[in-house]
Coordinates of C-alpha atoms and ligand atoms in Angstrom, one line a residue:
M1 CA 3.1 30.1 -4.5
S2 CA 1.5 33.5 -4.4
A3 CA 2.2 36.1 -1.7
E4 CA -1.3 37.3 -1.5
S5 CA -3.4 36.9 1.6
L6 CA -5.7 33.9 1.5
N7 CA -7.3 34.6 4.9
P8 CA -11.0 34.9 4.3
R9 CA -11.5 37.3 7.1
E10 CA -8.8 39.7 5.7
I11 CA -10.3 39.3 2.2
A12 CA -13.8 40.0 3.4
L13 CA -12.7 43.1 5.3
Q14 CA -10.8 44.3 2.3
Q15 CA -13.8 44.0 0.0
F16 CA -15.9 45.8 2.6
E17 CA -13.5 48.7 3.2
K18 CA -13.0 49.2 -0.6
A19 CA -16.7 49.5 -1.1
A20 CA -17.2 51.7 2.0
D21 CA -14.5 54.1 0.9
I22 CA -16.0 54.4 -2.7
M23 CA -19.4 55.2 -1.2
K24 CA -17.8 57.5 1.5
L25 CA -19.4 55.7 4.3
D26 CA -19.5 57.5 7.6
P27 CA -16.4 56.4 9.6
G28 CA -18.5 55.5 12.7
L29 CA -20.7 53.3 10.6
K30 CA -17.6 51.8 8.9
E31 CA -16.2 50.9 12.3
I32 CA -19.5 49.2 13.4
L33 CA -20.0 47.3 10.2
S34 CA -16.4 45.9 10.1
K35 CA -16.9 44.0 13.4
P36 CA -18.8 40.8 14.2
K37 CA -21.6 41.2 16.8
I38 CA -21.1 37.8 18.5
Q39 CA -18.3 35.2 18.1
V40 CA -18.8 31.9 20.0
T41 CA -16.2 29.1 20.0
V42 CA -17.3 25.8 21.5
S43 CA -15.8 22.5 22.3
V44 CA -18.0 19.6 21.2
P45 CA -17.3 16.3 22.9
V46 CA -18.6 13.3 21.0
E47 CA -18.7 9.6 22.0
M48 CA -17.3 7.7 19.0
D49 CA -18.7 4.3 18.0
D50 CA -15.6 2.5 19.5
G51 CA -16.3 4.0 22.9
S52 CA -13.6 6.7 22.8
V53 CA -14.3 10.4 23.2
K54 CA -13.3 13.0 20.7
V55 CA -13.7 16.7 21.2
F56 CA -14.3 18.8 18.1
T57 CA -14.1 22.6 17.9
G58 CA -17.2 24.5 16.6
H59 CA -18.0 28.2 16.0
R60 CA -21.0 30.3 15.4
V61 CA -20.7 33.9 14.5
I62 CA -23.5 36.4 14.3
Y63 CA -22.1 39.2 12.3
N64 CA -24.9 41.6 12.1
I65 CA -28.7 41.8 13.1
A66 CA -29.5 45.3 12.3
R67 CA -32.1 44.2 9.6
G68 CA -33.4 41.1 11.3
P69 CA -32.3 37.7 12.8
G70 CA -28.9 36.3 12.1
K71 CA -29.0 34.0 9.1
G72 CA -26.5 31.5 7.5
G73 CA -25.5 28.0 7.2
I74 CA -23.3 25.6 9.2
R75 CA -20.5 23.8 7.6
F76 CA -18.6 20.6 8.5
H77 CA -15.2 20.8 7.0
P78 CA -11.6 20.2 8.3
A79 CA -10.5 23.6 7.2
V80 CA -13.1 25.5 9.3
T81 CA -11.6 28.2 11.5
L82 CA -13.0 31.2 13.5
D83 CA -11.7 33.6 10.7
E84 CA -13.4 31.7 8.0
V85 CA -16.7 31.5 9.8
T86 CA -16.5 35.2 10.6
A87 CA -15.8 36.1 6.9
L88 CA -18.7 33.8 5.9
A89 CA -21.0 35.5 8.5
E90 CA -20.0 38.9 7.2
W91 CA -20.7 37.8 3.5
M92 CA -24.2 36.5 4.7
T93 CA -24.8 40.1 6.1
W94 CA -24.2 41.6 2.7
K95 CA -26.0 38.8 0.9
T96 CA -29.2 39.1 2.8
A97 CA -29.1 42.9 2.3
V98 CA -28.4 42.6 -1.5
V99 CA -31.5 40.5 -2.0
N100 CA -33.3 42.8 0.5
I101 CA -34.7 40.0 2.8
P102 CA -35.2 40.8 6.5
F103 CA -32.2 39.1 8.0
G104 CA -28.8 39.9 9.3
G105 CA -25.8 37.6 8.6
A106 CA -24.4 34.7 10.6
K107 CA -22.5 31.5 10.0
G108 CA -21.4 28.4 11.9
G109 CA -18.9 25.5 11.4
I110 CA -17.3 22.6 12.9
A111 CA -13.7 21.6 12.1
V112 CA -14.3 18.0 11.1
D113 CA -14.2 15.7 8.2
P114 CA -17.6 14.1 8.2
S115 CA -16.7 11.5 5.6
K116 CA -14.6 9.8 8.4
L117 CA -17.6 9.7 10.8
S118 CA -20.4 7.2 11.0
V119 CA -24.0 8.5 10.8
G120 CA -24.5 8.1 14.5
E121 CA -21.3 10.0 15.2
I122 CA -22.4 12.9 12.9
E123 CA -25.8 12.9 14.7
R124 CA -24.2 13.2 18.2
L125 CA -21.8 15.8 16.9
T126 CA -24.7 17.9 15.4
R127 CA -26.9 17.6 18.5
R128 CA -24.1 18.5 21.0
Y129 CA -23.0 21.4 18.8
T130 CA -26.6 22.7 18.7
A131 CA -26.8 22.4 22.6
E132 CA -23.6 24.3 22.9
I133 CA -24.9 27.3 20.8
I134 CA -28.5 27.0 21.9
K135 CA -28.4 30.3 23.7
I136 CA -27.8 32.4 20.6
I137 CA -29.9 30.6 18.0
G138 CA -33.7 30.8 17.6
P139 CA -36.4 31.9 15.0
E140 CA -36.1 35.5 16.2
E141 CA -32.4 35.4 17.0
D142 CA -30.3 33.5 14.6
V143 CA -31.5 30.8 12.0
P144 CA -29.0 28.2 10.7
A145 CA -29.2 26.4 7.5
P146 CA -27.2 24.0 5.4
D147 CA -23.8 24.7 4.0
V148 CA -20.8 22.6 2.9
N149 CA -21.3 18.9 4.0
T150 CA -24.6 19.6 5.8
G151 CA -28.2 19.2 4.5
P152 CA -31.7 18.4 5.5
R153 CA -30.7 15.5 7.7
E154 CA -28.6 17.7 9.9
M155 CA -31.2 20.4 9.9
A156 CA -33.8 17.9 11.2
W157 CA -31.4 17.0 14.2
I158 CA -30.8 20.7 15.0
M159 CA -34.6 21.4 14.8
D160 CA -35.3 18.5 17.1
T161 CA -32.6 19.3 19.6
Y162 CA -33.7 22.9 19.8
S163 CA -37.4 21.8 20.2
M164 CA -36.6 19.3 22.9
H165 CA -34.7 22.1 24.8
I166 CA -37.6 24.5 24.7
G167 CA -40.3 21.8 25.2
R168 CA -42.2 22.4 22.1
T169 CA -41.9 21.9 18.3
E170 CA -40.3 24.9 16.7
N171 CA -39.5 24.3 13.0
A172 CA -38.6 28.0 12.2
V173 CA -35.3 27.7 14.1
V174 CA -33.5 26.3 11.0
T175 CA -34.2 26.4 7.3
G176 CA -33.3 23.7 4.7
K177 CA -35.2 21.0 6.6
P178 CA -36.8 17.9 5.0
G179 CA -40.2 18.7 3.6
V180 CA -42.2 16.7 6.1
L181 CA -40.6 18.8 9.0
G182 CA -41.6 22.1 7.3
G183 CA -38.9 22.5 4.7
S184 CA -39.8 24.6 1.8
R185 CA -40.5 23.1 -1.6
G186 CA -37.6 24.1 -3.9
R187 CA -35.1 24.7 -1.1
P188 CA -32.7 21.9 -1.9
E189 CA -32.3 23.2 -5.5
A190 CA -32.6 26.8 -4.6
T191 CA -28.9 28.0 -4.6
G192 CA -28.3 26.2 -8.0
R193 CA -31.6 27.6 -9.4
G194 CA -30.6 31.0 -8.3
V195 CA -27.2 30.6 -10.0
Y196 CA -29.1 29.6 -13.2
Y197 CA -31.3 32.8 -13.1
V198 CA -28.2 34.9 -12.4
A199 CA -26.5 33.2 -15.5
M200 CA -29.4 34.2 -17.7
R201 CA -29.0 37.9 -16.7
A202 CA -25.2 37.8 -16.6
A203 CA -25.0 36.2 -20.2
E204 CA -27.6 38.7 -21.5
H205 CA -25.5 41.6 -19.9
K206 CA -22.3 40.4 -21.7
G207 CA -24.1 39.6 -25.0
I208 CA -23.6 35.9 -24.7
N209 CA -26.4 33.5 -25.8
L210 CA -26.8 31.1 -22.8
V211 CA -28.3 28.5 -25.3
G212 CA -25.1 26.9 -26.7
A213 CA -22.8 28.8 -24.3
K214 CA -19.9 26.7 -23.1
I215 CA -19.7 26.4 -19.2
A216 CA -17.2 24.9 -16.7
I217 CA -18.3 24.1 -13.2
Q218 CA -15.8 23.6 -10.2
G219 CA -17.7 21.7 -7.4
F220 CA -20.5 19.3 -8.0
G221 CA -22.2 19.4 -4.6
N222 CA -25.5 20.6 -4.0
V223 CA -25.0 24.0 -5.5
G224 CA -22.9 23.0 -8.6
S225 CA -24.9 20.0 -9.5
H226 CA -28.2 21.8 -9.4
A227 CA -26.9 24.7 -11.3
A228 CA -25.5 22.3 -13.9
L229 CA -28.9 20.7 -14.3
F230 CA -30.8 23.8 -14.9
L231 CA -28.2 25.3 -17.3
H232 CA -28.1 22.0 -19.3
E233 CA -32.0 21.9 -19.5
H234 CA -31.8 25.5 -20.8
G235 CA -29.5 24.4 -23.7
A236 CA -26.1 25.5 -22.3
K237 CA -23.2 23.2 -22.9
I238 CA -21.6 22.0 -19.7
V239 CA -18.2 20.8 -20.9
A240 CA -16.2 20.4 -17.6
V241 CA -17.0 19.7 -14.0
S242 CA -14.9 18.8 -11.0
D243 CA -15.2 17.9 -7.4
A244 CA -13.0 16.6 -4.5
T245 CA -12.4 13.3 -6.3
G246 CA -11.4 14.6 -9.8
A247 CA -12.8 16.0 -13.0
V248 CA -14.9 15.1 -16.0
F249 CA -14.6 16.7 -19.4
A250 CA -16.8 16.4 -22.5
K251 CA -15.1 14.6 -25.4
G252 CA -18.1 15.6 -27.6
D253 CA -20.4 18.6 -27.5
R254 CA -21.3 18.5 -23.8
I255 CA -21.5 16.3 -20.8
D256 CA -24.8 14.4 -20.3
I257 CA -25.5 16.3 -17.1
P258 CA -28.9 14.5 -16.1
T259 CA -27.2 11.1 -16.1
L260 CA -24.2 12.4 -14.2
F261 CA -26.4 14.2 -11.7
E262 CA -28.4 11.1 -11.0
K263 CA -25.3 8.9 -10.6
V264 CA -23.6 11.4 -8.3
Q265 CA -26.5 11.1 -5.8
E266 CA -25.3 7.5 -5.2
T267 CA -21.6 7.6 -5.8
K268 CA -20.9 11.1 -4.3
S269 CA -18.1 11.4 -6.9
V270 CA -18.0 12.8 -10.4
V271 CA -15.2 10.4 -11.3
K272 CA -17.1 7.4 -10.1
A273 CA -20.4 8.7 -11.6
A274 CA -18.8 9.2 -15.0
A275 CA -17.1 5.8 -15.0
G276 CA -19.8 4.1 -17.3
M277 CA -20.5 7.1 -19.4
S278 CA -19.6 7.6 -23.0
D279 CA -18.0 10.6 -24.6
V280 CA -16.2 11.9 -21.4
E281 CA -12.6 12.1 -20.3
I282 CA -12.1 11.4 -16.6
V283 CA -9.2 12.9 -14.7
E284 CA -8.5 11.3 -11.4
N285 CA -5.7 13.6 -10.4
V286 CA -7.7 16.1 -8.3
K287 CA -5.2 19.0 -8.6
E288 CA -4.7 18.6 -12.4
G289 CA -8.5 18.1 -12.9
N290 CA -9.4 21.1 -10.9
L291 CA -6.9 23.4 -12.7
R292 CA -8.1 22.2 -16.1
V293 CA -11.7 23.0 -15.1
L294 CA -10.9 26.5 -13.8
T295 CA -8.8 27.4 -16.9
A296 CA -11.1 25.6 -19.5
D297 CA -11.9 27.3 -22.8
V298 CA -15.4 28.3 -21.9
D299 CA -17.7 31.3 -22.0
I300 CA -18.8 31.0 -18.4
L301 CA -16.9 29.7 -15.3
I302 CA -18.9 28.8 -12.2
P303 CA -16.7 28.2 -9.1
A304 CA -19.1 26.2 -6.8
A305 CA -16.6 24.8 -4.2
L306 CA -14.7 26.6 -1.5
E307 CA -12.8 29.8 -0.9
N308 CA -9.7 30.8 -2.9
S309 CA -10.1 28.8 -6.0
I310 CA -9.2 31.6 -8.4
T311 CA -5.9 33.1 -7.1
S312 CA -3.0 35.0 -8.7
D313 CA -1.4 31.7 -9.5
I314 CA -4.0 30.9 -12.2
M315 CA -5.6 34.3 -13.0
K316 CA -3.7 34.7 -16.3
D317 CA -5.0 31.3 -17.5
I318 CA -8.7 32.0 -17.0
K319 CA -10.4 32.1 -20.3
A320 CA -14.1 32.6 -19.4
Q321 CA -15.5 36.0 -20.0
V322 CA -18.1 35.6 -17.2
I323 CA -17.3 34.2 -13.7
I324 CA -20.3 33.4 -11.5
E325 CA -19.4 32.9 -7.9
A326 CA -21.7 30.1 -6.8
A327 CA -19.3 29.3 -3.9
N328 CA -18.5 31.9 -1.1
G329 CA -15.2 33.7 -1.6
P330 CA -13.9 31.8 -4.6
T331 CA -11.9 34.7 -6.0
T332 CA -9.0 36.5 -4.3
P333 CA -8.9 40.3 -4.6
V334 CA -5.7 40.2 -6.5
A335 CA -7.1 37.8 -9.1
E336 CA -10.3 39.8 -9.2
E337 CA -8.5 43.0 -10.0
Y338 CA -6.6 41.4 -12.8
L339 CA -9.6 39.7 -14.3
V340 CA -11.8 42.8 -14.2
S341 CA -8.9 44.7 -15.9
K342 CA -9.2 42.2 -18.7
G343 CA -12.9 43.1 -19.2
K344 CA -14.3 40.0 -17.5
L345 CA -17.5 40.1 -15.5
I346 CA -17.4 38.6 -12.0
V347 CA -20.7 38.1 -10.6
P348 CA -20.0 38.4 -6.8
D349 CA -20.9 35.6 -4.3
I350 CA -23.1 37.8 -2.1
Y351 CA -25.5 38.1 -5.1
A352 CA -24.7 35.0 -7.2
N353 CA -25.5 32.4 -4.6
A354 CA -28.2 34.3 -2.7
G355 CA -30.9 32.0 -4.2
G356 CA -30.3 29.6 -1.2
V357 CA -30.9 32.1 1.6
T358 CA -33.8 33.7 -0.3
V359 CA -35.7 30.4 -0.3
S360 CA -34.5 29.9 3.3
Y361 CA -36.3 33.2 4.0
F362 CA -39.4 31.7 2.2
E363 CA -39.2 28.6 4.3
W364 CA -39.1 30.7 7.6
V365 CA -42.1 32.8 6.5
Q366 CA -44.0 29.6 5.7
N367 CA -43.1 28.1 9.0
R368 CA -44.2 31.1 10.9
Q369 CA -47.4 31.3 9.0
G370 CA -48.1 27.5 8.9
F371 CA -49.1 27.9 5.3
Y372 CA -47.2 26.3 2.6
W373 CA -46.4 27.4 -1.0
T374 CA -46.3 25.4 -4.2
L375 CA -43.0 24.7 -6.0
E376 CA -44.2 27.1 -8.8
E377 CA -44.8 29.9 -6.2
V378 CA -41.3 29.4 -4.7
R379 CA -39.6 29.5 -8.2
E380 CA -41.6 32.5 -9.3
R381 CA -40.8 34.5 -6.2
L382 CA -37.2 33.6 -6.3
K383 CA -36.9 34.7 -9.9
I384 CA -38.5 38.0 -9.1
I385 CA -36.0 38.6 -6.2
M386 CA -33.0 37.6 -8.3
D387 CA -34.1 39.7 -11.2
Q388 CA -34.8 42.7 -9.0
S389 CA -31.4 42.5 -7.3
F390 CA -29.6 42.2 -10.6
D391 CA -31.3 45.4 -11.7
D392 CA -30.4 47.1 -8.4
I393 CA -26.7 46.1 -8.7
V394 CA -26.5 47.3 -12.4
R395 CA -27.9 50.6 -11.3
M396 CA -25.1 50.9 -8.7
M397 CA -22.6 49.8 -11.3
N398 CA -23.6 52.8 -13.4
E399 CA -24.2 55.2 -10.7
Y400 CA -20.6 54.6 -9.2
D401 CA -18.9 53.4 -12.3
V402 CA -17.5 50.4 -10.5
P403 CA -17.3 46.6 -11.1
M404 CA -20.2 44.3 -10.0
R405 CA -18.8 43.3 -6.6
E406 CA -18.2 46.9 -5.5
A407 CA -21.7 47.7 -6.8
A408 CA -23.3 44.8 -4.8
Y409 CA -21.4 45.8 -1.7
I410 CA -22.4 49.4 -2.0
L411 CA -26.0 48.3 -2.4
A412 CA -25.8 46.1 0.6
I413 CA -23.8 48.3 2.9
S414 CA -26.1 51.3 2.2
R415 CA -29.1 49.1 3.3
V416 CA -27.5 47.9 6.5
A417 CA -26.0 51.4 7.2
E418 CA -29.5 53.1 6.8
V419 CA -31.1 51.0 9.5
T420 CA -28.2 51.3 11.7
R421 CA -28.1 55.0 11.4
M422 CA -31.9 55.3 11.8
R423 CA -31.9 52.9 14.9
G424 CA -29.1 54.9 16.5
L425 CA -26.7 53.7 19.2
Y426 CA -28.1 52.2 22.4
A427 CA -25.9 53.4 25.2
Ligands
LIG1 N1 -25.2 28.3 3.2 C1 -26.0 29.1 2.3 C2 -25.2 30.4 1.9 O1 -24.0 30.4 2.1 C3 -27.4 29.3 2.7 C4 -27.6 30.1 4.0 C5 -29.0 30.1 4.4 O2 -29.9 29.6 3.7 O3 -29.3 30.7 5.5 O4 -25.8 31.3 1.5

């Protein structure tokens, strides 16, 4: 086991401080920006189907609202802690600033394994959690969205619970809703599509031809599966994928991603989905499959699962030249330093997976205007923002002579710091 810290809050702070020091951020601003604005922890009692009562612990952290309302997803996962949610809320703050959309950063989570709950239990959990945090969320205050193990269904319940409390229908309180409730076209695919746009730019930057490039993807949830689909359509070869049930490897040239994608929608498992497919090797041992995906002999590695996938334990075995962080916090600072010293390009999470929150912003704008865009408009505008941000980050890389994460942080921190300085301190 490695001795490095795997606490996401410590890692997020370390990343912030490193960039803040390089850019010589004013000490007062550094102090302000290293602290969350609001941290709320709530007990969420739920009546289970068998009549018993269970109390779950939930959190919502609004890290910063200097540039606009809090923004960030809600995750349902057994490993959720206040430290993790705070780190994720901090990362959202930099993410919205990197892509220059008028939001701050926030995040929520409940420590729960939803696969062990019935739909009714998940609904009661979601609604009661919403009621517990209702004072701090709102279209102008803090706007939740999907994250790990939550999606349009949960967003519909949050939107309904909030609307019932205020006595009118308010759909701009959450993003990532079903289309009929005001969800934006292209929102479910948005993070994965953004990762695809990022891959185009990153490959070009590294002199790799994305058509024919070999890619491994860790995580085949909403983000990993959509990224795989778009990259496959583009002509890239996805040769290895994994999820919480195991891994699948191409025996031939590439995995038939459209077929795998379709089957995963029903089976929720890459192992089950690949069962009837030809030309694939299936690894049911989750640990072994995961390790083989992360260390596969590929050009591009896309971690699209949870934090701390790429640690000092495996850093020396990573073969990919480009790592695109579709997940939040997948690479530890120790592993990053090593990989960067080997000339690898790590495209940081706060930019790489910002496609999701960018289309969330589009959804919020459409909800407030009551005027809805076509899928083509969403895709075009997303591409413009992702491309512009890539150019902005590369400019910072050149200006400060730093790797991509520090450059993205400097860009983001300077934007949040500028408004904070200009607004001044209310006393
Ligand atoms: N949960 C996603 C993220 O980590 C999306 C957040 C949002 O759309 O607000 O970026």
